[in-house]
mmCIF file of C-alpha atoms and ligand atoms in Angstrom:
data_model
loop_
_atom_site.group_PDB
_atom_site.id
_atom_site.type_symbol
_atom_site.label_atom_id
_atom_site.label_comp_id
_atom_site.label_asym_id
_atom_site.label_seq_id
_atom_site.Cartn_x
_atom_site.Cartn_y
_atom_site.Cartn_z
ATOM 1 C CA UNK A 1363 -1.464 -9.812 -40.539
ATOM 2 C CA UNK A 1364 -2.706 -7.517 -43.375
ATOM 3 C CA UNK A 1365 -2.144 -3.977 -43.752
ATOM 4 C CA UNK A 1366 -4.231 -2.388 -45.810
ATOM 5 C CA UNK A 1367 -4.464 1.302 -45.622
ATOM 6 C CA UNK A 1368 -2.043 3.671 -47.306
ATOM 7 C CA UNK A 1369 -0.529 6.415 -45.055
ATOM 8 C CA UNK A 1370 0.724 9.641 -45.633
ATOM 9 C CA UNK A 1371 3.386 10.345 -48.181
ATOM 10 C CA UNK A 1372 3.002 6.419 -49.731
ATOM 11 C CA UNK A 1373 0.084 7.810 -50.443
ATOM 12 C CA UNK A 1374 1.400 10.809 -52.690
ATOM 13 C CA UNK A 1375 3.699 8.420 -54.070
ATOM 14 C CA UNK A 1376 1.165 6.034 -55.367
ATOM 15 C CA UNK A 1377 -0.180 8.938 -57.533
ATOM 16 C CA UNK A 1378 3.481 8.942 -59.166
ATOM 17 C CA UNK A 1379 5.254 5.561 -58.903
ATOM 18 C CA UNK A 1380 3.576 3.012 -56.865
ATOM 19 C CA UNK A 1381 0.708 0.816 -58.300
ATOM 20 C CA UNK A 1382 -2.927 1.908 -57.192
ATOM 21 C CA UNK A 1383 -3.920 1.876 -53.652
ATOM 22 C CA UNK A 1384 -6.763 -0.471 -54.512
ATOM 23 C CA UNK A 1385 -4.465 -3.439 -55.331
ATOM 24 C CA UNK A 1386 -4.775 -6.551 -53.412
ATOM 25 C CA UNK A 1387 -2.782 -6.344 -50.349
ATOM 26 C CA UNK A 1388 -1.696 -9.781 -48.807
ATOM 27 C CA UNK A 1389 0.211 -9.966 -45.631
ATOM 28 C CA UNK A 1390 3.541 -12.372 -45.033
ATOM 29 C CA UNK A 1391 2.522 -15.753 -45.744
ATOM 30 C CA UNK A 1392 2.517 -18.701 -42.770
ATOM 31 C CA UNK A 1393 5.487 -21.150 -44.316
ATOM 32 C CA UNK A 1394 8.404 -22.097 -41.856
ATOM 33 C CA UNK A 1395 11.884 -21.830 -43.345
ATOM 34 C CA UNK A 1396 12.955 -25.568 -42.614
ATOM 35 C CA UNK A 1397 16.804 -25.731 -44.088
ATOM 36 C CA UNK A 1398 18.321 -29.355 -43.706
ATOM 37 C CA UNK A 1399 15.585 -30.295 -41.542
ATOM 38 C CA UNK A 1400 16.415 -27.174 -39.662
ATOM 39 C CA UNK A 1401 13.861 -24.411 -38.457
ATOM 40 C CA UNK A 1402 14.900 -21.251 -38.717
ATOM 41 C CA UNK A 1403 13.282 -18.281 -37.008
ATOM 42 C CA UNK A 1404 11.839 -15.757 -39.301
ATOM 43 C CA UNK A 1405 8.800 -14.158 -37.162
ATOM 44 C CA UNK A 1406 9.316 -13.498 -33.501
ATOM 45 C CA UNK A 1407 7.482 -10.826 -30.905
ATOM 46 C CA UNK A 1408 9.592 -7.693 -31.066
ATOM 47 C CA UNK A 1409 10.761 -6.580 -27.623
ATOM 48 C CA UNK A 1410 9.128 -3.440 -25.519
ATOM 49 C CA UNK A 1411 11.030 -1.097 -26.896
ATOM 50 C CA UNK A 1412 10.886 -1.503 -30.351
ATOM 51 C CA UNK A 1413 9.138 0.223 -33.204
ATOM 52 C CA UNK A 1414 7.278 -2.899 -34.483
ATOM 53 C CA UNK A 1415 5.189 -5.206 -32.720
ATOM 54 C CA UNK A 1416 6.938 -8.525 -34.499
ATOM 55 C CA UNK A 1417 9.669 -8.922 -36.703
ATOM 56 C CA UNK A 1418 9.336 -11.057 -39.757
ATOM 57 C CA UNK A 1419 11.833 -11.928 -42.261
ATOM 58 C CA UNK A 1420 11.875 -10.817 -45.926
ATOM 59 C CA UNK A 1421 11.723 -14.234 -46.238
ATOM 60 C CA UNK A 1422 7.749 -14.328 -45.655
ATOM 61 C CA UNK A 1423 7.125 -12.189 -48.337
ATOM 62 C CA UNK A 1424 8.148 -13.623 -50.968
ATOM 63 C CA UNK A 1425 6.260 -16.128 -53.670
ATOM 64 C CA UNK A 1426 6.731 -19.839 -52.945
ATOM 65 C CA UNK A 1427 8.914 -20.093 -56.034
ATOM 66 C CA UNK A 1428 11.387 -18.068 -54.324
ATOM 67 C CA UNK A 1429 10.752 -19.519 -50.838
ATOM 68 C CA UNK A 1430 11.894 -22.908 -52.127
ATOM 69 C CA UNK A 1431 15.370 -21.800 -53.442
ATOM 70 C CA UNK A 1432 16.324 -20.954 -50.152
ATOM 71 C CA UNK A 1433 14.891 -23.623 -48.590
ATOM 72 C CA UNK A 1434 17.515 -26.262 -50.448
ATOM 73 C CA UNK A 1435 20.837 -25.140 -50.719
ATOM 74 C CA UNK A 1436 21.250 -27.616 -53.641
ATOM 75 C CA UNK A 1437 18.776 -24.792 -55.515
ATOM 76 C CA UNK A 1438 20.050 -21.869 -53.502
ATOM 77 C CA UNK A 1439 22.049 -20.087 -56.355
ATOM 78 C CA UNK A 1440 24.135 -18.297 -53.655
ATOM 79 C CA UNK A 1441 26.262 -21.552 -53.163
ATOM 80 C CA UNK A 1442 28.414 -21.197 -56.217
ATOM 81 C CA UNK A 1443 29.857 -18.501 -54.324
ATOM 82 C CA UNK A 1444 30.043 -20.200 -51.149
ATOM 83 C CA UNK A 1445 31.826 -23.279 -52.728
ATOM 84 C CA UNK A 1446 34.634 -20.844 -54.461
ATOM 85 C CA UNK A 1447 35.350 -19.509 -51.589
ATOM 86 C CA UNK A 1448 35.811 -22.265 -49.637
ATOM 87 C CA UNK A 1449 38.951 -22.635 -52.287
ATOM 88 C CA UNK A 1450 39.643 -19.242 -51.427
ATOM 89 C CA UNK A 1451 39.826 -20.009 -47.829
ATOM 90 C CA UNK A 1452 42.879 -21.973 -48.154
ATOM 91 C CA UNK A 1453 44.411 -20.089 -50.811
ATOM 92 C CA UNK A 1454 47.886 -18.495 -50.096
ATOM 93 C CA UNK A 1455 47.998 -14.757 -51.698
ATOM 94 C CA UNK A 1456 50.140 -11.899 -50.645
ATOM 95 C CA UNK A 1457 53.480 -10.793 -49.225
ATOM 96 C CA UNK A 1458 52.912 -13.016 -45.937
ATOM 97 C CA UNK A 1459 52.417 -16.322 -47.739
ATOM 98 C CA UNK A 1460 49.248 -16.701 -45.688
ATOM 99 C CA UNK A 1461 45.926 -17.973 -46.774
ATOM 100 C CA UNK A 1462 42.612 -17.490 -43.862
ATOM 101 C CA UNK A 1463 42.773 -21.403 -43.346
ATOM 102 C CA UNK A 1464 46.668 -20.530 -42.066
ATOM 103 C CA UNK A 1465 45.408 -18.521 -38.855
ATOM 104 C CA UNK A 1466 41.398 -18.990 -38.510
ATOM 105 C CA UNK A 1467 41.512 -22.971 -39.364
ATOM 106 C CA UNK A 1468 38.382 -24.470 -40.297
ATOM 107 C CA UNK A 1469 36.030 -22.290 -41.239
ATOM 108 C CA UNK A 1470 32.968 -23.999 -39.902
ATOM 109 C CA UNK A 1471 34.810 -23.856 -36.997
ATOM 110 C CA UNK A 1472 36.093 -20.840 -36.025
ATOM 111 C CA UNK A 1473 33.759 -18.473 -37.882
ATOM 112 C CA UNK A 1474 30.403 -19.494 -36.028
ATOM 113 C CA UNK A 1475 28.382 -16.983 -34.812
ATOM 114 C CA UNK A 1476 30.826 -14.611 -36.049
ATOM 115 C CA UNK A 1477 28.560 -13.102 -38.733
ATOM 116 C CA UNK A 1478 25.316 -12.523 -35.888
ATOM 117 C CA UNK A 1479 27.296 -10.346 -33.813
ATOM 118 C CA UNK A 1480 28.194 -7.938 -37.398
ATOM 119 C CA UNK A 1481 28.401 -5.092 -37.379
ATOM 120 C CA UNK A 1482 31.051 -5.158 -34.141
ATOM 121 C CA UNK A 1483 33.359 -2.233 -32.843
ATOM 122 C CA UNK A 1484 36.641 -2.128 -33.825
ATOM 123 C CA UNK A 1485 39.153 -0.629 -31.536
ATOM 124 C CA UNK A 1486 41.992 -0.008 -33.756
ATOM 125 C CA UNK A 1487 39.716 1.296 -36.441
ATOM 126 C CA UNK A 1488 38.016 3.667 -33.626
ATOM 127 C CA UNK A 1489 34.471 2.359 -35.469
ATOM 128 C CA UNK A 1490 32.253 -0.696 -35.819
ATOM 129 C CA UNK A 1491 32.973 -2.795 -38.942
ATOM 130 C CA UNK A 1492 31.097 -4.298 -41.295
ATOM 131 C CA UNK A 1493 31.742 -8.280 -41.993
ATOM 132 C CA UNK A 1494 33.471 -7.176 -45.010
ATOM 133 C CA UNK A 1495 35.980 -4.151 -43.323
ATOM 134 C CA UNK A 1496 36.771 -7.195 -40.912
ATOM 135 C CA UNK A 1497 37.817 -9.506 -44.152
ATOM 136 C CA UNK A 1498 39.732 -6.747 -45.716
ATOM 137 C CA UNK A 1499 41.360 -5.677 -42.508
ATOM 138 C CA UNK A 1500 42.572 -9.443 -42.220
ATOM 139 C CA UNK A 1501 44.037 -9.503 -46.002
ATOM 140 C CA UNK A 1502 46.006 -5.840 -45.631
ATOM 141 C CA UNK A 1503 47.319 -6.315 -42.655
ATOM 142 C CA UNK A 1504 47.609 -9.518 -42.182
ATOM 143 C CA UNK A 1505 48.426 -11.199 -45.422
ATOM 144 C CA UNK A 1506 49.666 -8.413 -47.210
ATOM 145 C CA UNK A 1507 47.535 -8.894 -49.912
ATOM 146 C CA UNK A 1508 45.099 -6.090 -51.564
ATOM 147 C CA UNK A 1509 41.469 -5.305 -50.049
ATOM 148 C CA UNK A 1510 38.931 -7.336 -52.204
ATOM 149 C CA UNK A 1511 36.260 -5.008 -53.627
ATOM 150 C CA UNK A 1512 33.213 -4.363 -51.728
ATOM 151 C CA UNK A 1513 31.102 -5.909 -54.336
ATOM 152 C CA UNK A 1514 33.476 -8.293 -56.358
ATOM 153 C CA UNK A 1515 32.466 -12.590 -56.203
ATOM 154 C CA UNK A 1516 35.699 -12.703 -53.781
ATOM 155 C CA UNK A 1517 34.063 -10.870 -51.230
ATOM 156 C CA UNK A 1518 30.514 -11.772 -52.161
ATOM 157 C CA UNK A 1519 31.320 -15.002 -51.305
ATOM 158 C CA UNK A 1520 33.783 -14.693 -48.501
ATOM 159 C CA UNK A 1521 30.859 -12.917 -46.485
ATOM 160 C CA UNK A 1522 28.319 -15.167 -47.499
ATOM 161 C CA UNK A 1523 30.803 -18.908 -46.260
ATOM 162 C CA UNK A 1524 31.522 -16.494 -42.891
ATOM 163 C CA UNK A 1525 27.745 -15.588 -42.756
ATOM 164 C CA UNK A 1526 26.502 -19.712 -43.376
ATOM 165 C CA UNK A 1527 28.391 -20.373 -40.392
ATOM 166 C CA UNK A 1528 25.682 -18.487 -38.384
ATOM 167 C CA UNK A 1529 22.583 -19.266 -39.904
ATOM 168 C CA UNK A 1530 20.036 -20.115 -37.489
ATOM 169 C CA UNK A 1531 21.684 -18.445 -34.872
ATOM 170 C CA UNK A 1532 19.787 -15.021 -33.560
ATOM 171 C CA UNK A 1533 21.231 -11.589 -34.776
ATOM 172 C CA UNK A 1534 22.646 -10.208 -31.700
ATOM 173 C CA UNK A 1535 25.220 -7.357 -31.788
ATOM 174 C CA UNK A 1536 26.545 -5.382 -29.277
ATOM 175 C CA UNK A 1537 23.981 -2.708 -28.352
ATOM 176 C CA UNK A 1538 26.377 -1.322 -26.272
ATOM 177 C CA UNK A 1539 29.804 -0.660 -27.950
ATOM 178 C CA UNK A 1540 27.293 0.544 -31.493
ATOM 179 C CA UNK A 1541 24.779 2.939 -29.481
ATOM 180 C CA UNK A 1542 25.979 5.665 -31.285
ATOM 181 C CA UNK A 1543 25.819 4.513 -34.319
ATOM 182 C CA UNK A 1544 23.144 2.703 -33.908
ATOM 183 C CA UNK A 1545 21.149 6.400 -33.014
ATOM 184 C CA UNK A 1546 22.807 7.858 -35.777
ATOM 185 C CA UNK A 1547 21.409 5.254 -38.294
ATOM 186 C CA UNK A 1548 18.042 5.594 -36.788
ATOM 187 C CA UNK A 1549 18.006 8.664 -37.668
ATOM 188 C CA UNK A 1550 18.930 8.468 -41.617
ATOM 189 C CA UNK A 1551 15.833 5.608 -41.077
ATOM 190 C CA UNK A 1552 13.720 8.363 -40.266
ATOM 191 C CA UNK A 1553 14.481 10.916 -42.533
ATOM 192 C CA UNK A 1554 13.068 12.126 -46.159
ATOM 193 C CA UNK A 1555 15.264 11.833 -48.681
ATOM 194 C CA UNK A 1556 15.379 12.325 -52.364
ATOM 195 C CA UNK A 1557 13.369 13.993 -54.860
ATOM 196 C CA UNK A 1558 10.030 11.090 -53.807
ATOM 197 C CA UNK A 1559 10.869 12.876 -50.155
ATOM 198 C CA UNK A 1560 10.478 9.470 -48.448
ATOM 199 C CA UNK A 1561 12.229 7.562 -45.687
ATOM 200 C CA UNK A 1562 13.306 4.115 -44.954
ATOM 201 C CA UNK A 1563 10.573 3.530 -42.938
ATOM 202 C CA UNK A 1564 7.477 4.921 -45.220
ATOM 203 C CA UNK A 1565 8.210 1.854 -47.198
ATOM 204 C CA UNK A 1566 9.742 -1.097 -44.467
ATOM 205 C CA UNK A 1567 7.644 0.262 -41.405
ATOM 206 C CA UNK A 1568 4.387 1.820 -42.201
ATOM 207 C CA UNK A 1569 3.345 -0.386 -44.923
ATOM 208 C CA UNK A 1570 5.451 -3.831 -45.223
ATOM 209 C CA UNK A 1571 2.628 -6.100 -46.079
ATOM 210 C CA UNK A 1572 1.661 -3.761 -48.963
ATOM 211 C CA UNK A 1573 2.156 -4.146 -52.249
ATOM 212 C CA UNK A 1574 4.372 -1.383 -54.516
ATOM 213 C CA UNK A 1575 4.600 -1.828 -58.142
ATOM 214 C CA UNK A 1576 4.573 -5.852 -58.159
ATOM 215 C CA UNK A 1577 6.546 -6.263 -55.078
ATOM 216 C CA UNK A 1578 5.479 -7.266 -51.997
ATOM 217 C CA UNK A 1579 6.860 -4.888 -49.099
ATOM 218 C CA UNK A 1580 8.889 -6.375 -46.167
ATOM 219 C CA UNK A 1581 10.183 -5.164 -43.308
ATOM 220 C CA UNK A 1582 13.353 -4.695 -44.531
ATOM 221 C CA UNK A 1583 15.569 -6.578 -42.373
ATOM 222 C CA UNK A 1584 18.998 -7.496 -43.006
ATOM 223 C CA UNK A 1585 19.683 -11.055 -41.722
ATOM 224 C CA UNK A 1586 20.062 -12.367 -44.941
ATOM 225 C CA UNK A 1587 22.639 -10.910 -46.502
ATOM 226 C CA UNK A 1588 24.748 -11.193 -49.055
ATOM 227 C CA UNK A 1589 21.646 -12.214 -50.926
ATOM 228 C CA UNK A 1590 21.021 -13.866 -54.344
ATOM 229 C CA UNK A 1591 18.429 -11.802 -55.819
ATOM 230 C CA UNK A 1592 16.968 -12.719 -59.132
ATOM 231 C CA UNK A 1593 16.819 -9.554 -60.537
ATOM 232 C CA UNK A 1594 20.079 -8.734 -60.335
ATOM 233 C CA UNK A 1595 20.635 -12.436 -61.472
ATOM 234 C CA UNK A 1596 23.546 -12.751 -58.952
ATOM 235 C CA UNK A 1597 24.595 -12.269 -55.365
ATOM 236 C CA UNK A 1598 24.916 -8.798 -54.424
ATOM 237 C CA UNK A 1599 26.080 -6.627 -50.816
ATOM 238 C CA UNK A 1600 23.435 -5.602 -48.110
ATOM 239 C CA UNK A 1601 25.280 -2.298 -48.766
ATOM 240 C CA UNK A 1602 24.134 -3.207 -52.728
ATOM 241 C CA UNK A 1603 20.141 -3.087 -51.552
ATOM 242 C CA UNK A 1604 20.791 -0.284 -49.539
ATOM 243 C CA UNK A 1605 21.904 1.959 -52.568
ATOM 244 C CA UNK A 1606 19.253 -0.069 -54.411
ATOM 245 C CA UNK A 1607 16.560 1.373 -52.282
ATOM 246 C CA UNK A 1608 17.570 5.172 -51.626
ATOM 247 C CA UNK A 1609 18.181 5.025 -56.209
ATOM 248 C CA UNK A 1610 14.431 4.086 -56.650
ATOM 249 C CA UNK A 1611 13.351 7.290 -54.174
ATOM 250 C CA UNK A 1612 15.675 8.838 -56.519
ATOM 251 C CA UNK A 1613 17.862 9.764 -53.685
ATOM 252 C CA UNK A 1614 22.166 10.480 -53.950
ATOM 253 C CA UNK A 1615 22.997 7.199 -52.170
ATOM 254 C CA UNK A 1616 25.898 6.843 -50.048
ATOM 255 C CA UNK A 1617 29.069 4.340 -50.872
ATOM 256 C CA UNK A 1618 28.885 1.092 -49.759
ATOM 257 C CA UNK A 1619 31.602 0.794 -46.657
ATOM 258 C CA UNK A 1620 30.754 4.507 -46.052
ATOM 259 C CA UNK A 1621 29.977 5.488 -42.462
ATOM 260 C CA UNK A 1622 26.367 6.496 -42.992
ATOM 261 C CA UNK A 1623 25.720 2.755 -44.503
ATOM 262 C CA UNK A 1624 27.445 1.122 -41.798
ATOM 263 C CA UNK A 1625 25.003 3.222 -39.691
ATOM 264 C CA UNK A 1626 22.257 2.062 -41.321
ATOM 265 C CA UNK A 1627 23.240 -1.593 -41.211
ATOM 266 C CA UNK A 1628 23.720 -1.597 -37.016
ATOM 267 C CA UNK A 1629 20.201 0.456 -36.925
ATOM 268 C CA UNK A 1630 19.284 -2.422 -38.858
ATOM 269 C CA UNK A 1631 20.873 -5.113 -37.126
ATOM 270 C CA UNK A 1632 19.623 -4.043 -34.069
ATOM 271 C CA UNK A 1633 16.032 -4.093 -35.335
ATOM 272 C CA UNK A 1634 16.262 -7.385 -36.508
ATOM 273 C CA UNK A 1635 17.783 -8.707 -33.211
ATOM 274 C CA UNK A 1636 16.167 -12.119 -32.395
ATOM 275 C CA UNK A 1637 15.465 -13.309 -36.396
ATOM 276 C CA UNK A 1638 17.366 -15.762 -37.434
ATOM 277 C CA UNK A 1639 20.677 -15.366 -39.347
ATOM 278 C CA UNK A 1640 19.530 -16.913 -42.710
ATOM 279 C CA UNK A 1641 22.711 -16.114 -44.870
ATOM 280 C CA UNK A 1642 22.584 -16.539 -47.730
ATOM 281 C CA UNK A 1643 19.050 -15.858 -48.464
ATOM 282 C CA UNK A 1644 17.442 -15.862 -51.788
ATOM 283 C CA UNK A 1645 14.946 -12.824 -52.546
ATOM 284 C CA UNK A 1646 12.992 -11.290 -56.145
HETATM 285 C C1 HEC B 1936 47.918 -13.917 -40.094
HETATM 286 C C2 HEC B 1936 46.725 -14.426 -39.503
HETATM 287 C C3 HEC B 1936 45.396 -14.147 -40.214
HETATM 288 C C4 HEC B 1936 45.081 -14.381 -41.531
HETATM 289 C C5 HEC B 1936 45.965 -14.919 -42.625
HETATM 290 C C6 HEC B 1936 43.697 -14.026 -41.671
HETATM 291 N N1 HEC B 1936 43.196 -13.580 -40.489
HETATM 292 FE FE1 HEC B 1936 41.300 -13.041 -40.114
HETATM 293 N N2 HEC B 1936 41.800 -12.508 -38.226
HETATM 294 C C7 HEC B 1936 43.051 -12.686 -37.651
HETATM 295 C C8 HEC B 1936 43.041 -12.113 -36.326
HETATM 296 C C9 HEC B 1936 44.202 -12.094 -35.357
HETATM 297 C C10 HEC B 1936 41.758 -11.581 -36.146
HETATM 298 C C11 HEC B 1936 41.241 -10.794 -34.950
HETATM 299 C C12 HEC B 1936 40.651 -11.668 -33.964
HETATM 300 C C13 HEC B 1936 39.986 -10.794 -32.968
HETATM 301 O O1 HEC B 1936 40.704 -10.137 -32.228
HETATM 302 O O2 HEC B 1936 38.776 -10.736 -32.992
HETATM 303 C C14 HEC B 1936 40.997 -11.857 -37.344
HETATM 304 C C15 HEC B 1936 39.673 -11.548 -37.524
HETATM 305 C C16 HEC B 1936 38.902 -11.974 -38.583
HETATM 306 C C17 HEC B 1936 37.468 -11.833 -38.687
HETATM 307 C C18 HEC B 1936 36.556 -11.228 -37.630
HETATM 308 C C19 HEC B 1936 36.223 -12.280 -36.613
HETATM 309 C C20 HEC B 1936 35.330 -11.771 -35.502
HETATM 310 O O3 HEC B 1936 35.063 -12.568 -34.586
HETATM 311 O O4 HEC B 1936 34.866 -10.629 -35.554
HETATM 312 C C21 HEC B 1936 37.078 -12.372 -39.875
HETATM 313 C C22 HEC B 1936 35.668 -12.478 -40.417
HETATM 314 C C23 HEC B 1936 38.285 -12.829 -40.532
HETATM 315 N N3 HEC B 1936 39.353 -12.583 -39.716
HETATM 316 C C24 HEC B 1936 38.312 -13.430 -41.785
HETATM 317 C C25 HEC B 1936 39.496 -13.714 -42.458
HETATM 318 C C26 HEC B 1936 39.529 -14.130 -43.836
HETATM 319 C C27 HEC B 1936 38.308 -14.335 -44.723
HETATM 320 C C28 HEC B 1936 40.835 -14.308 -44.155
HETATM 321 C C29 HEC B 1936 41.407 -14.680 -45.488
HETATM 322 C C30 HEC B 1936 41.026 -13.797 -46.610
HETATM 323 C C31 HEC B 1936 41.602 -14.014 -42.958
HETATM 324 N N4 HEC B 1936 40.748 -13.640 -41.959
HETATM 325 C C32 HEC B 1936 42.981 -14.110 -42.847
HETATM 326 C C33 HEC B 1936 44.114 -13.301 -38.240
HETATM 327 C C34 HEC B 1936 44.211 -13.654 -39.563
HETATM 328 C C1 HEC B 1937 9.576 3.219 -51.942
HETATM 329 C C2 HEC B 1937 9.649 2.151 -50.975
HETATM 330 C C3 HEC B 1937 11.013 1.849 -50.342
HETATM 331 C C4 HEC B 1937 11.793 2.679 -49.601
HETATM 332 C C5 HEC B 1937 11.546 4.134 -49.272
HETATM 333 C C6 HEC B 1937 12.897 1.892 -49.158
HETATM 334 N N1 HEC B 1937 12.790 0.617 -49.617
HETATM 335 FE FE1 HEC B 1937 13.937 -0.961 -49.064
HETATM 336 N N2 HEC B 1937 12.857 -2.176 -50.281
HETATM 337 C C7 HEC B 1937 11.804 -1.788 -51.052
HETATM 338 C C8 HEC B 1937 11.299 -2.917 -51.809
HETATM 339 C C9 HEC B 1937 10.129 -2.906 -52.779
HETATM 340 C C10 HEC B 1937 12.108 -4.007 -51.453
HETATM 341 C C11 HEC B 1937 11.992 -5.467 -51.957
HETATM 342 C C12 HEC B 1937 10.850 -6.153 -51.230
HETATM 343 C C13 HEC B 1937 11.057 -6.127 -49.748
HETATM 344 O O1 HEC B 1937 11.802 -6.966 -49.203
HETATM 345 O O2 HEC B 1937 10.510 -5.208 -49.094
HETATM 346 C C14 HEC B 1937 13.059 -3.527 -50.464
HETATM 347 C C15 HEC B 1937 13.995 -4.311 -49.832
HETATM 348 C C16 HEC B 1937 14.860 -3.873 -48.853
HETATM 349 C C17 HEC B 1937 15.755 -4.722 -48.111
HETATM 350 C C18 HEC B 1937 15.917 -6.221 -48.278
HETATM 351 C C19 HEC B 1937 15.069 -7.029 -47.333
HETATM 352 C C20 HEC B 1937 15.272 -8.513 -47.464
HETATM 353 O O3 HEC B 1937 14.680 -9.264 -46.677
HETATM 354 O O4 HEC B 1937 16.023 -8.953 -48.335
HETATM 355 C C21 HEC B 1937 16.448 -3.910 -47.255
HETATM 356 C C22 HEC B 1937 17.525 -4.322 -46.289
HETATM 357 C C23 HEC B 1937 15.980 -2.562 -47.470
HETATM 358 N N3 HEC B 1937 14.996 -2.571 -48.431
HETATM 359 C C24 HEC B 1937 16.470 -1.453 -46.817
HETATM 360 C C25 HEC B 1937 16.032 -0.158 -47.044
HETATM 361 C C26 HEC B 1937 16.628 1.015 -46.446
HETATM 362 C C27 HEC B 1937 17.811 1.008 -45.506
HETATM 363 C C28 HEC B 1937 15.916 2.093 -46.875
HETATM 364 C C29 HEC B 1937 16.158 3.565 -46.596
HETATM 365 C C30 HEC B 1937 17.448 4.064 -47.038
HETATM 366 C C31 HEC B 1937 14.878 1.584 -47.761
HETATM 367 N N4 HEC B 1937 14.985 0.239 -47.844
HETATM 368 C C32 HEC B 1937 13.913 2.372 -48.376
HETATM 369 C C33 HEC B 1937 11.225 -0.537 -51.093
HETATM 370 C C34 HEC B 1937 11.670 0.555 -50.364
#
């Protein structure tokens, strides 16, 4: 598919900070993602009711350099942090003299298709949780031990062994339980923000295909996170990219765990439903 007009406020923008309208424009590429001789989905039709007509993964648009270090999780820089936790998995720490292995077992047991169904509703919280709310939950209350930091290797890593266990499986949350939520992060989606008065989806909806500054736009989906990027030369949060994103339209971003990001990621989630789970995914 190639997109290759510039609409509306990308337009204005391209006078300021995106590279000239008149730069080649190249649409995602045709590779499959085969990982371990296994195919994961990463374009499928979108269903009826959906804004977009198919959903492909960020994965599409990258270069084939990048491509390949997902593609071999023996290049995938994202697996240092998968291996250490692992060790942290059956690490005791806190009051309770529990480690995760104590209650949830083996890992690539237990935690499959866990990480699709994120974010879920949590009753005693009274509001979905993020994968990383869940972990944090579990080492508070359950092992008496402190909350990791949202963005610290611990918890990097923690999310991206829980998230493994579901790769290749669809995204599916529950539409349900998040509606409102869901709603309420379409709507910071839609809206202009910051002083480049732009919204999520000027950039991931109206022109993913297109090129801005030397990067090829995706759709912005969030399957594959925690993600090794190599510009930040390091794993980093979806909640990281989210921030990323609303800094470079130079607007006030919100925290990562905060309720309007959690928002964003079921809106997100949801439009992603049916794309594969690729955690952890390597991107530019
Ligand atoms: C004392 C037992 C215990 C320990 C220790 C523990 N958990 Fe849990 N964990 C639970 C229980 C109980 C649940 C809730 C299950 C449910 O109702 O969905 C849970 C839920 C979770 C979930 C959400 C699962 C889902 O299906 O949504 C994740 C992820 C998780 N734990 C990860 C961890 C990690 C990582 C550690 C170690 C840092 C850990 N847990 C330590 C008992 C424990
Ligand atoms: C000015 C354009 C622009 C806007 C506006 C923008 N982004 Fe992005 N975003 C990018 C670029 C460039 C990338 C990196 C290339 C890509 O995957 O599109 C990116 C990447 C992402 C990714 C990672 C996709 C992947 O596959 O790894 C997510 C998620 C994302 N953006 C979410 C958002 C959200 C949420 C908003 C609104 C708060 C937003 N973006 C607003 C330009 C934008």
């Amino acid at each position: 598919m190639k997109k290759t007009t510039l609409k509306g406020a990308v337009a204005a923008l391209a006078l300021t900070a995106v590279a000239a309208a008149g730069q080649a424009v190249a649409g995602p590429d045709e590779d499959e993602l085969v990982i371990d001789g296994e195919t994961i989905v990463t374009r499928v039709a979108a269903p009826e009711d959906h804004p977009l007509d198919e959903l492909i993964s960020g994965w599409r648009f990258r270069s084939d350099e990048t491509q390949a270090l997902q593609m071999d999780d023996f290049e995938n820089p994202a697996m240092v942090l998968v291996d250490q936790a692992r060790d942290l998995w059956a690490e005791v720490d806190g009051s309770e003299g529990k480690a995760c292995e104590s209650c949830h077992m083996d890992v690539e047991e237990t935690m499959v298709g866990v990480r699709a169904g994120y974010p879920k509703w949590n009753e005693a919280a009274g509001k979905p949780f993020s994968l990383e709310h869940a972990i944090n939950a579990c080492r508070t209350e359950r092992m008496g031990a402190e909350a990791w930091k949202w963005e610290s290797d611990q918890m990097l890593g923690m999310t991206a062994l829980v998230g493994l266990q579901s790769r290749g499986m669809p995204v599916d949350i529950d539409d349900d339980a998040l509606s409102d939520w869901i709603e309420q992060g379409k709507e910071l989606y839609y809206t202009r923000v910051g002083q480049l008065d732009m919204s999520c989806a000027h950039c991931h909806e109206d022109n993913y295909g297109n090129m801005i500054r030397a990067d090829h736009l995706s759709q912005g989906h969030v399957n594959g996170f925690p993600v090794y990027r190599l510009k930040w030369q390091k794993v980093g949060s979806m909640h990281r990219r989210f921030k990323g994103c609303m800094d470079n339209i130079r607007a006030e971003p919100y925290k990562r765990g905060s309720d309007e990001f959690v928002a964003l990621e079921a809106y997100l989630a949801w439009r992603g439903q049916g794309l594969s789970v690729e955690t952890p995914a390597v991107r530019n």
